Amino acid sequence: MSWNEITVLVEKAKTGDREAYGELVVRFQNSVYAMALSRVRDPLEAQELAQDVFVHAMRKLPQLRDPRCFAGWLRRITARMAINRLTRKGPLFGADPEMLDAVQGHERSPEDALEVSEAVEQLKLGLAELKPLDRQTLEAFYIRGRSLKQMAREFEVPTGTIKRRLHVARQRLKDALEAIDPNLAERFAGLAGELATV
């Protein structure tokens, strides 16, 4: 698809053409998912984030002045929403079921879905190797989406302790994944990073 064709689709989508927007989703879904995954480091979280990005972009599309800037604009939305999700400063937004139709109608290829499914299974293997406290800490933050403050209340410890536990649990998960398969640790390397983005 040429940039001229993309510009035409953006113009149509700005007027409410859901089919045109659906084509934009198909064109950009892999790049948005890849960027989301690079930020949140969790395949399921990235999948949800990518869907949220497209719903949000659909709502905000009339505000885009220059249709030629669509790709960069979409990248900025993805980056901002990833930061919001990681820092848990507030809820992203409730998805309007009508607006989800254009997004949900265009899913990734079966190969992509299989890759995500395999990644999730591998991650579960690593989590199963952890001590209960490490597993509960990672699940609370990454799967249940708890903020540091919520976790501090839930675990009845200071926020600083939660940060330390997350850092230690990430490192232990990395070690567990390396023990299963050295390539897995590389794939999930972001989980063992410092809490600089939290």
Backbone as a ProteinNet text record, in pm:
[ID]
protein_1_A
[PRIMARY]
MSWNEITVLVEKAKTGDREAYGELVVRFQNSVYAMALSRVRDPLEAQELAQDVFVHAMRKLPQLRDPRCFAGWLRRITARMAINRLTRKGPLFGADPEMLDAVQGHERSPEDALEVSEAVEQLKLGLAELKPLDRQTLEAFYIRGRSLKQMAREFEVPTGTIKRRLHVARQRLKDALEAIDPNLAERFAGLAGELATV
[TERTIARY]
85.4	0	89.4	64.5	147.1	103	191.3	157.5	39.9	25.7	-90.3	-219.7	-215.3	-334.1	-366.7	-263.1	-284.2	-348.8	-299.1	-354.6	-502.5	-538.1	-678.4	-763.2	-711.3	-784.7	-803.8	-700.4	-710.5	-818.8	-820.1	-923	-1062.9	-1079.6	-1210.7	-1246.6	-1148.2	-1172.9	-1209.5	-1151.6	-1183.1	-1329.6	-1391.3	-1532.7	-1624.8	-1565.1	-1645.7	-1654.8	-1576.2	-1577.5	-1505.4	-1583.4	-1525.5	-1448.1	-1491.8	-1419.8	-1279.5	-1270.2	-1139.1	-1051.5	-1111.3	-1032.7	-987.6	-1074.3	-1037.7	-917.6	-910.2	-794.4	-667.5	-681.5	-566	-519.1	-614.9	-579.7	-498.4	-546.1	-474.7	-333.4	-320.5	-189.9	-91.9	-141.3	-51.2	-52.5	-136	-149.6	-18.8	59.8	184.4	285.9	296.1	394.3	351.6	221.3	173.1	194.8	164.1	184.9	333.2	420.4	565.1	613.4	566.1	607.3	551.2	425.8	364.3	441.3	478.3	552.1	689	752.7	884.9	875.5	758.4	740.8	693.4	590.4	532	591.5	659.8	733.3	646.2	520.1	430.5	336.8	336.1	257.2	108.5	46.9	-96.6	-124.4	-40.4	-54.9	-36.9	59	84.3	-34.4	-95.4	-212.6	-327	-351	-455.6	-423	-297.2	-255.1	-274.6	-236.6	-251.5	-398.4	-486.4	-629.2	-676.3	-632.2	-669.1	-619.2	-498.6	-441.2	-530.8	-575.3	-658.1	-795.2	-851.3	-980.3	-962.7	-857	-829.4	-801.7	-722	-689.4	-815.5	-906.9	-1031.6	-1111.2	-1112.5	-1183.5	-1119.3	-986.1	-912.7	-880.7	-911.9	-874.2	-919.4	-1039.9	-1079.9	-985	-907.7	-814.6	-682.3	-657.6	-533.8	-543.2	-457.2	-465	-412.7	-297.1	-233.8	-236.9	-319.8	-330.1	-196.6	-102.9	28.3	108.3	67	138	78.4	-12.5	-85.2	8	108.3	196.6	270.2	327.2	398	303.8	185.7	82.9	43.3	27.1	-8.5	103.6	229	343.4	344.3	315	313.3	202.1	86.3	-24	17.3	80.2	124.3	223.1	320	421.8	357.6	267.8	202.3	117.6	41.6	-46.7	32.7	147.4	234	286.6	327.6	376.3	264.6	144.7	30.2	5.3	12.6	-13.5	93.9	219	329.6	329.1	298.9	303.8	173.2	67	-63.2	-107.4	-87.1	-127.9	-278.5	-343.2	-487.9	-540.8	-672.8	-730.5	-711.5	-695	-677.7	-809.3	-908.9	-1043.2	-1127.7	-1257.4	-1346.5	-1367.9	-1359.1	-1373.2	-1520.7	-1562.1	-1697.1	-1711.6	-1805.5	-1817.6	-1835.8	-1907.6	-1927	-1794.6	-1710.6	-1581.6	-1488	-1508.5	-1422.7	-1446.2	-1565.1	-1596.3	-1491.8	-1452.7	-1355.4	-1220.6	-1186.3	-1056.6	-1059.6	-1162.6	-1166.9	-1189	-1243.8	-1268.1	-1141.1	-1028.6	-902.8	-798.3	-794.9	-700.6	-571.3	-467.8	-338.9	-347.9	-248.4	-244.8	-237.8	-274.5	-263.8	-120.7	-22.1	118	149.3	101.7	124	54.9	-68	-144	-73.2	-18.2	54.8	179.2	249.7	370.8	338	230.1	188.4	151.1	76.4	34.9	155.3	254.7	376.3	451.9	459.2	529.9	463.3	331.1	257.3	283.9	281.8	308	449	546.1	684.4	696.8	627.3	630.5	568.3	460.6	396.9	493.1	572.8	672.5	770.7	817.4	910.7	847.8	723.5	653.4	634.6	609.6	587.8	712.2	829.4	955	982.4	909	936.1	872.9	926.6	866.1	732.7	638.7	505.9	508.3	592.1	593.2	638.6	741	787.5	677.8	615.1	509.6	392.1	349.9	237.6	269.3	394	434.7	425.7	481.7	478.3	336	257.6	119.6	36.4	56.7	-19.3	9.9	137.3	175.8	143.3	183.4	171.6	39.3	-17.9	-139	-263.9	-263.3	-380.7	-375.3	-261.1	-250.3	-251.5	-206.1	-204.2	-93.5	-120.9	-18.3	70.4	183.2	272.8	201.4	121.7	49.3	-53.9	-125.9	-225.1	-157.7	-43	30.2	81.5	127	176	64.4	-57.3	-171.5	-205.2	-208.4	-245	-146.2	-16.1	87	124.3	67.5	90.9	239	303.6	445.3	462.1	572.4	596	615.6	590	606.3	749.1	846.4	986.6	1013.6	947.1	962.2	904.6	791.6	730.1	824.4	885.4	980.6	1095.3	1147.7	1259.4	1214.2	1094.6	1043.2	1024.7	972.4	954.4	1088.5	1186.9	1319.8	1377	1369.8	1423	1344.5	1211.2	1127.8	1155.3	1176	1210.7	1341.8	1440	1570.5	1557.4	1479.7	1460.2	1384.1	1288	1216.7	1313.3	1399.2	1499.9	1587.2	1632.9	1716.1	1639.3	1512.1	1430.1	1411.9	1388.6	1372.3	1501.7	1615.3	1745.2	1769.4	1725.8	1743.6	1659.6	1541.6	1455.1	1513.1	1547.6	1601.8	1666.4	1797.2	1865.8	1799.7	1733.8	1667.1	1545.8	1482.9	1365.1	1401.7	1515.5	1557.1	1575.5	1630.7	1647.7	1512.4	1419.8	1287.4	1214.2	1233.5	1165.5	1261.6	1368.7	1473.2	1418.7	1317.9	1264.2	1207.5	1162.7	1105.9	1210.2	1337.7	1443	1506.6	1452.2	1510	1483.2	1552.4	1530.3	1391.5	1345	1212.6	1213.9	1302	1314.9	1187.1	1111.5	990.1	868.4	884.7	768.8	749.1
-118.5	0	124.1	214.8	335.8	439.3	538.6	644.8	727.9	740.3	812.3	738.2	604.5	524.7	535.9	536.8	551.7	686.2	791.9	926.4	930.3	865.6	861	787.2	675.6	600.2	682.6	756.9	841.3	946.3	1009.5	1111.4	1050.6	930.9	864.3	828.9	775.3	735.4	855.8	971.7	1093.9	1133	1092.2	1124.5	1016.6	916.5	812.2	682.7	668.3	546.2	434.6	343.4	236	134.4	113.1	18.7	71.4	201	262	251.4	274.8	264.9	121.1	26.3	-114.8	-149.3	-90.4	-113.4	-53.5	60.4	120	29.6	-29.7	-122.4	-238.6	-296.8	-408.5	-366.2	-247.5	-199.2	-175.9	-125.6	-84.9	-176.2	-280.8	-361	-427.4	-477.4	-545	-447.6	-328.6	-232.1	-178.1	-155.7	-108.7	-217.5	-342.3	-453.1	-466.4	-458	-470.5	-360	-238	-126.9	-145.4	-188.4	-211.8	-319.6	-426.9	-536.1	-489.2	-403	-353.3	-266	-206.3	-119.7	-195.9	-280.3	-345.7	-483.3	-542.1	-668.8	-786.4	-782.7	-893.6	-911	-1028.6	-1046.2	-1017	-1066.3	-1040.9	-894.2	-835.2	-692.6	-609.3	-648.1	-576.1	-588.3	-706	-727.6	-635.7	-630.3	-541.9	-395.9	-360.2	-222.4	-183.3	-271.6	-241.6	-217.6	-300.7	-281.4	-147.7	-116.9	10.4	129.2	116.1	223.7	250.9	145.1	165.4	223.2	182.2	239	387.3	417.8	556.8	642	588.2	661.8	688.1	592.5	611	728.1	737.1	847.6	982.5	983.5	1109.4	1146.5	1058.8	1081.4	1216.3	1263.4	1394.5	1508.1	1490.3	1594.2	1593.5	1488.3	1479.9	1577.1	1678.8	1782.7	1735.7	1668.5	1627.8	1475.9	1421.5	1276.2	1208.8	1284.3	1226.8	1193.7	1248.7	1226	1110	1034.6	930.3	830.1	779.3	675.2	726.7	845.8	903.6	933	981.5	1011.6	884.1	774.8	646.2	595.4	615.2	575.1	653.5	783.7	866	821.7	789.1	739.5	609.4	520.4	391.8	414	501.7	529.1	587.1	685.3	748.5	648.3	567.5	472.4	360.9	325.5	225.3	280.4	406.5	469.8	474.4	513.2	516.3	379.3	278.7	142.6	98.2	131.4	90.1	164	291.1	368.9	363.3	320.9	308.5	438.1	548	677.1	694.1	617.4	628.9	530.6	512.2	419	470.5	378.3	419.5	478.7	397.6	442.2	319	338.7	226.4	215.7	97.4	78.5	69.9	154.3	154.1	32.1	-60.6	-182	-153.5	-45.5	-11.3	21.6	96.5	134.2	14.6	-85.1	-203.7	-286.7	-274.5	-355.4	-341.5	-218.1	-195.3	-255.6	-256.2	-308.6	-460.3	-514.6	-658	-737.5	-675.6	-745.2	-778.5	-724.8	-744.5	-796.6	-927.5	-987.1	-1021.2	-1046.4	-1083	-1220.1	-1252.6	-1379.6	-1495.6	-1617.3	-1734.4	-1756.4	-1723.3	-1738.6	-1646.1	-1520.8	-1425	-1472.1	-1520.4	-1567.8	-1686.5	-1777.2	-1893.3	-1848.9	-1749.4	-1699.7	-1640.1	-1562.8	-1504.1	-1614.9	-1715	-1826.1	-1902.5	-1927.1	-1997.1	-1914.7	-1784	-1696.4	-1699.9	-1699.6	-1703.3	-1835	-1945.9	-2076.7	-2083.1	-2028.3	-2027.6	-1942.2	-1830.3	-1743	-1812.7	-1887.5	-1961.9	-2064.9	-2128.8	-2225.3	-2156.9	-2038.6	-1963.6	-1923.1	-1875.5	-1834.1	-1952	-2070.4	-2189.1	-2226.4	-2184.1	-2215.7	-2121.5	-2012.4	-1912.1	-1948.8	-1888.9	-1902.8	-1828.1	-1869	-1806.4	-1653.8	-1596.4	-1451	-1381.3	-1436.4	-1377.9	-1386.4	-1503.3	-1523.6	-1429.8	-1419.7	-1332.2	-1186	-1146.8	-1008.1	-975.8	-1063.5	-1040.1	-1046.2	-1142.3	-1154.9	-1033.1	-982.4	-864.7	-745.3	-725.3	-607.7	-623.5	-737.6	-753.4	-812.2	-902.2	-968.6	-900.1	-869.5	-804.3	-652.9	-599.9	-456.8	-368.1	-418.6	-338.5	-233	-116.9	-13.1	-47.4	22.6	-0.9	27.9	135.2	170.4	64	15.6	-89.4	-215.2	-248.6	-367.5	-349.5	-228.2	-201.5	-225.4	-180.7	-204.1	-353.5	-417.3	-558.8	-648.1	-620.8	-702.3	-649.2	-532.9	-470.3	-443.9	-382.5	-343.9	-207.1	-136.5	-7.3	-21.7	88	89.1	53.1	100.8	69.6	-80.2	-149.8	-295.5	-361.8	-309.5	-363.5	-345.1	-226.7	-202.4	-302.6	-324.8	-419	-560.6	-597.9	-732.4	-752.2	-649.1	-660	-678.7	-600.6	-611.3	-751.9	-801.3	-934.7	-1042.9	-1030.6	-1131.3	-1134.4	-1017.4	-1013.2	-1086.1	-1061.4	-1126	-1277.5	-1319.7	-1463.8	-1526.7	-1451.8	-1502.5	-1517.3	-1418	-1425.1	-1549.1	-1573.4	-1690.8	-1820.3	-1823.3	-1943.1	-1969.2	-1861.8	-1876.9	-1923.9	-1871.8	-1914.5	-2062.3	-2109.5	-2250.8	-2340.6	-2290	-2366.5	-2364.6	-2244.9	-2227.2	-2089.2	-2081.1	-1951.2	-1847.8	-1893.3	-1799.6	-1733.3	-1802.8	-1745.5	-1621.9	-1626.6	-1512.5	-1389.3	-1408.2	-1294.2	-1239.5	-1330.1	-1289.3	-1204.1	-1236.4	-1164.5	-1077.7	-1032.9	-957.9	-834.3	-770.6	-648.6	-668.6	-789.3	-814.3	-805.7	-823.9	-820.9	-683.6	-585.5	-451.3	-379.9	-269.2	-187.5	-125.3	-74.6	-14.2	132.9	168.6	309.2	362.2	274.9	321.1	311.1	259.6	241.2	362.5
0	0	0	-94.9	-105.7	-2.2	18.6	114.2	64.8	-68.7	-122.9	-89.3	-101.4	-68.1	81	163.4	308	338.4	272.7	293.4	256.3	145	102	206	256.1	358.8	485.7	523.5	643.3	623.5	506.8	477	487.6	431.3	437.9	582.3	655.3	793.9	879.7	849	924.8	910.8	800.8	779.4	836.8	903.3	966.4	888.2	782.4	701.6	778.1	837	919	835	713.6	626.4	596	569.1	543.4	667.8	784.4	907.6	930.6	899.1	910.9	824.3	705.4	617.8	678.6	744.1	813	927.2	997.2	1105.5	1049.4	938.1	875.6	836.8	779.6	732.8	848.2	961.4	1070.2	1193	1193.8	1316.2	1358.9	1263.9	1302.7	1361	1302.1	1353.5	1490	1509.5	1640.1	1745.3	1709.3	1803.5	1839.7	1739.7	1765	1858.8	1835.1	1921	2062.5	2070.4	2201.7	2277.9	2208.4	2272.7	2320.4	2241	2281.8	2406.7	2429.6	2546.6	2669.1	2653.1	2770.8	2799.6	2700.6	2718.7	2760.4	2721.3	2753	2634	2570.2	2448	2463.6	2570.1	2588	2617.4	2700.8	2732.7	2605.5	2521.9	2396.6	2302.1	2299.9	2215.9	2259.8	2390.4	2443.3	2415.2	2436.5	2414.1	2268.5	2175.6	2032.8	1998.9	2052	2026.8	2084	2205.9	2268.3	2186.6	2131.3	2049.1	1929.6	1860.7	1741.9	1776	1888.4	1930	1963.8	2037.8	2075.8	1951.6	1859.8	1737.2	1655	1654.2	1580	1637.9	1769.2	1835.1	1805.3	1803.3	1789.5	1644.8	1551.2	1411.5	1355.1	1388.1	1335.2	1375.4	1482.5	1528	1451.1	1372.4	1294.8	1177.5	1178.4	1075.3	940.2	941.1	815.9	803.5	714.3	698.5	665.5	607.4	574	699.7	813	940.4	1020.4	959.2	1032.1	1100.3	1029.4	1086	1210	1201.4	1316.1	1431.4	1397.4	1497.7	1572.1	1497.5	1557.1	1648.1	1606.8	1690.8	1821.7	1813.5	1935.4	2030.3	1974.4	2057.5	2125.7	2049.9	2105.6	2219.4	2197.6	2300.5	2426.4	2408	2523.6	2601.6	2528.5	2595.7	2663.4	2607.1	2671.9	2803.6	2802.6	2925.9	3029.3	2985.7	3077.9	3139.2	3055.7	3103.7	3202	3172.9	3259.6	3392.6	3389.6	3513.3	3590.7	3524.2	3590.5	3655.3	3583.8	3640.2	3637.5	3553.8	3546.9	3445.7	3440.2	3345.5	3203.6	3110.9	2971.8	2920.6	2906.7	2872.8	2851.7	2858.8	2831.7	2682.4	2630.3	2486.2	2449	2356.5	2304.6	2213.1	2241.1	2160.4	2011.9	1977.7	1837.7	1770.2	1841.3	1784.8	1774.7	1860.3	1856.2	1730.6	1669.5	1552.2	1442.6	1413	1306	1340.3	1468.3	1511.6	1522.4	1586.1	1610.3	1483	1382.5	1257.2	1182.1	1222.6	1151	1246.9	1262.6	1356.7	1285.6	1365.1	1307.7	1242.9	1163.4	1092.1	1191	1146.1	1234	1283.8	1200.2	1241.6	1358.8	1350.4	1459.2	1586.9	1571.4	1687.6	1752.2	1668.3	1720.4	1796.4	1740.8	1806.5	1943.7	1950.1	2077.8	2175.9	2127.4	2212.6	2267	2181.4	2225.2	2329.1	2306.2	2400.2	2537.4	2538.4	2664.8	2737.6	2663.5	2725.1	2783.5	2710.9	2759.3	2885.4	2885.2	3002.2	3123.4	3099.8	3208.9	3268.3	3181.1	3230	3324.2	3284	3368	3499.7	3495.1	3617.5	3713.2	3657.1	3740.4	3820.3	3771.9	3840.4	3958.9	3967.2	4070.7	4204.7	4310.3	4442.9	4441.1	4526.9	4525.9	4535.1	4620.9	4636.9	4509.1	4442	4315.8	4210	4200.7	4101.6	4128.5	4255.2	4290.8	4260	4283.7	4258.6	4109.9	4025.8	3880.8	3826.9	3874.6	3827.2	3866.2	3987.7	4032.2	3942.6	3908.8	3830.7	3682.2	3622.8	3478	3431.9	3508	3461.7	3515.8	3646	3704.9	3693.2	3649.2	3623.1	3745.5	3859.1	3981.2	3974.9	4031.2	4042.5	4162.1	4173.5	4287.3	4419.4	4422.2	4544.9	4580.8	4479.5	4504.9	4558.7	4499.5	4544.5	4687.1	4718.7	4854.6	4956.4	4922.5	5011.8	5019.6	4902.8	4895.7	4971.8	4954.2	5019.2	5158.7	5193.3	5324.2	5350.1	5249.6	5260.6	5194	5221.3	5156.3	5004.5	4932	4786.5	4746.4	4822.2	4792.5	4795.5	4886.2	4894.9	4770	4721.9	4599.9	4481.5	4470.3	4360.7	4366.2	4486.6	4502	4466.8	4514	4484.2	4333.7	4266.6	4121.7	4052	4092.9	4032	4052.5	4175.4	4207.7	4133.1	4130.7	4063.8	3914.2	3853.4	3710.5	3684.3	3769.2	3751.7	3767.8	3865.4	3886.4	3769.6	3713.6	3596.3	3479.4	3461.8	3354.7	3372.8	3495.7	3524.2	3496.6	3536.4	3513.9	3365.2	3288.3	3143.8	3079.2	3126	3072.6	3099.9	3215.9	3250.2	3159.1	3118.1	3028.2	2887.2	2840.8	2705.8	2700.7	2671.3	2669.1	2577.8	2471.6	2380.2	2444.6	2539	2605.2	2685	2751.9	2833.9	2747.4	2627.1	2535.6	2494.3	2467.5	2420.6	2523.7	2650.9	2757.7	2837.9	2772.6	2843.1	2912.9	2856.5	2915.4	3054.1	3084.5	3216.5	3326.3	3289.2	3390.8	3403	3330.2	3334.1	3464.7	3481.8	3601.1	3595.7	3709.1	3716.5	3677.9	3587.5	3549.6	3487.4	3419.5	3353.5	3442.8	3562.8	3651.2	3739.3
[MASK]
++++++++++++++++++++++++++++++++++++++++++++++++++++++++++++++++++++++++++++++++++++++++++++++++++++++++++++++++++++++++++++++++++++++++++++++++++++++++++++++++++++++++++++++++++++++++++++++++++++++

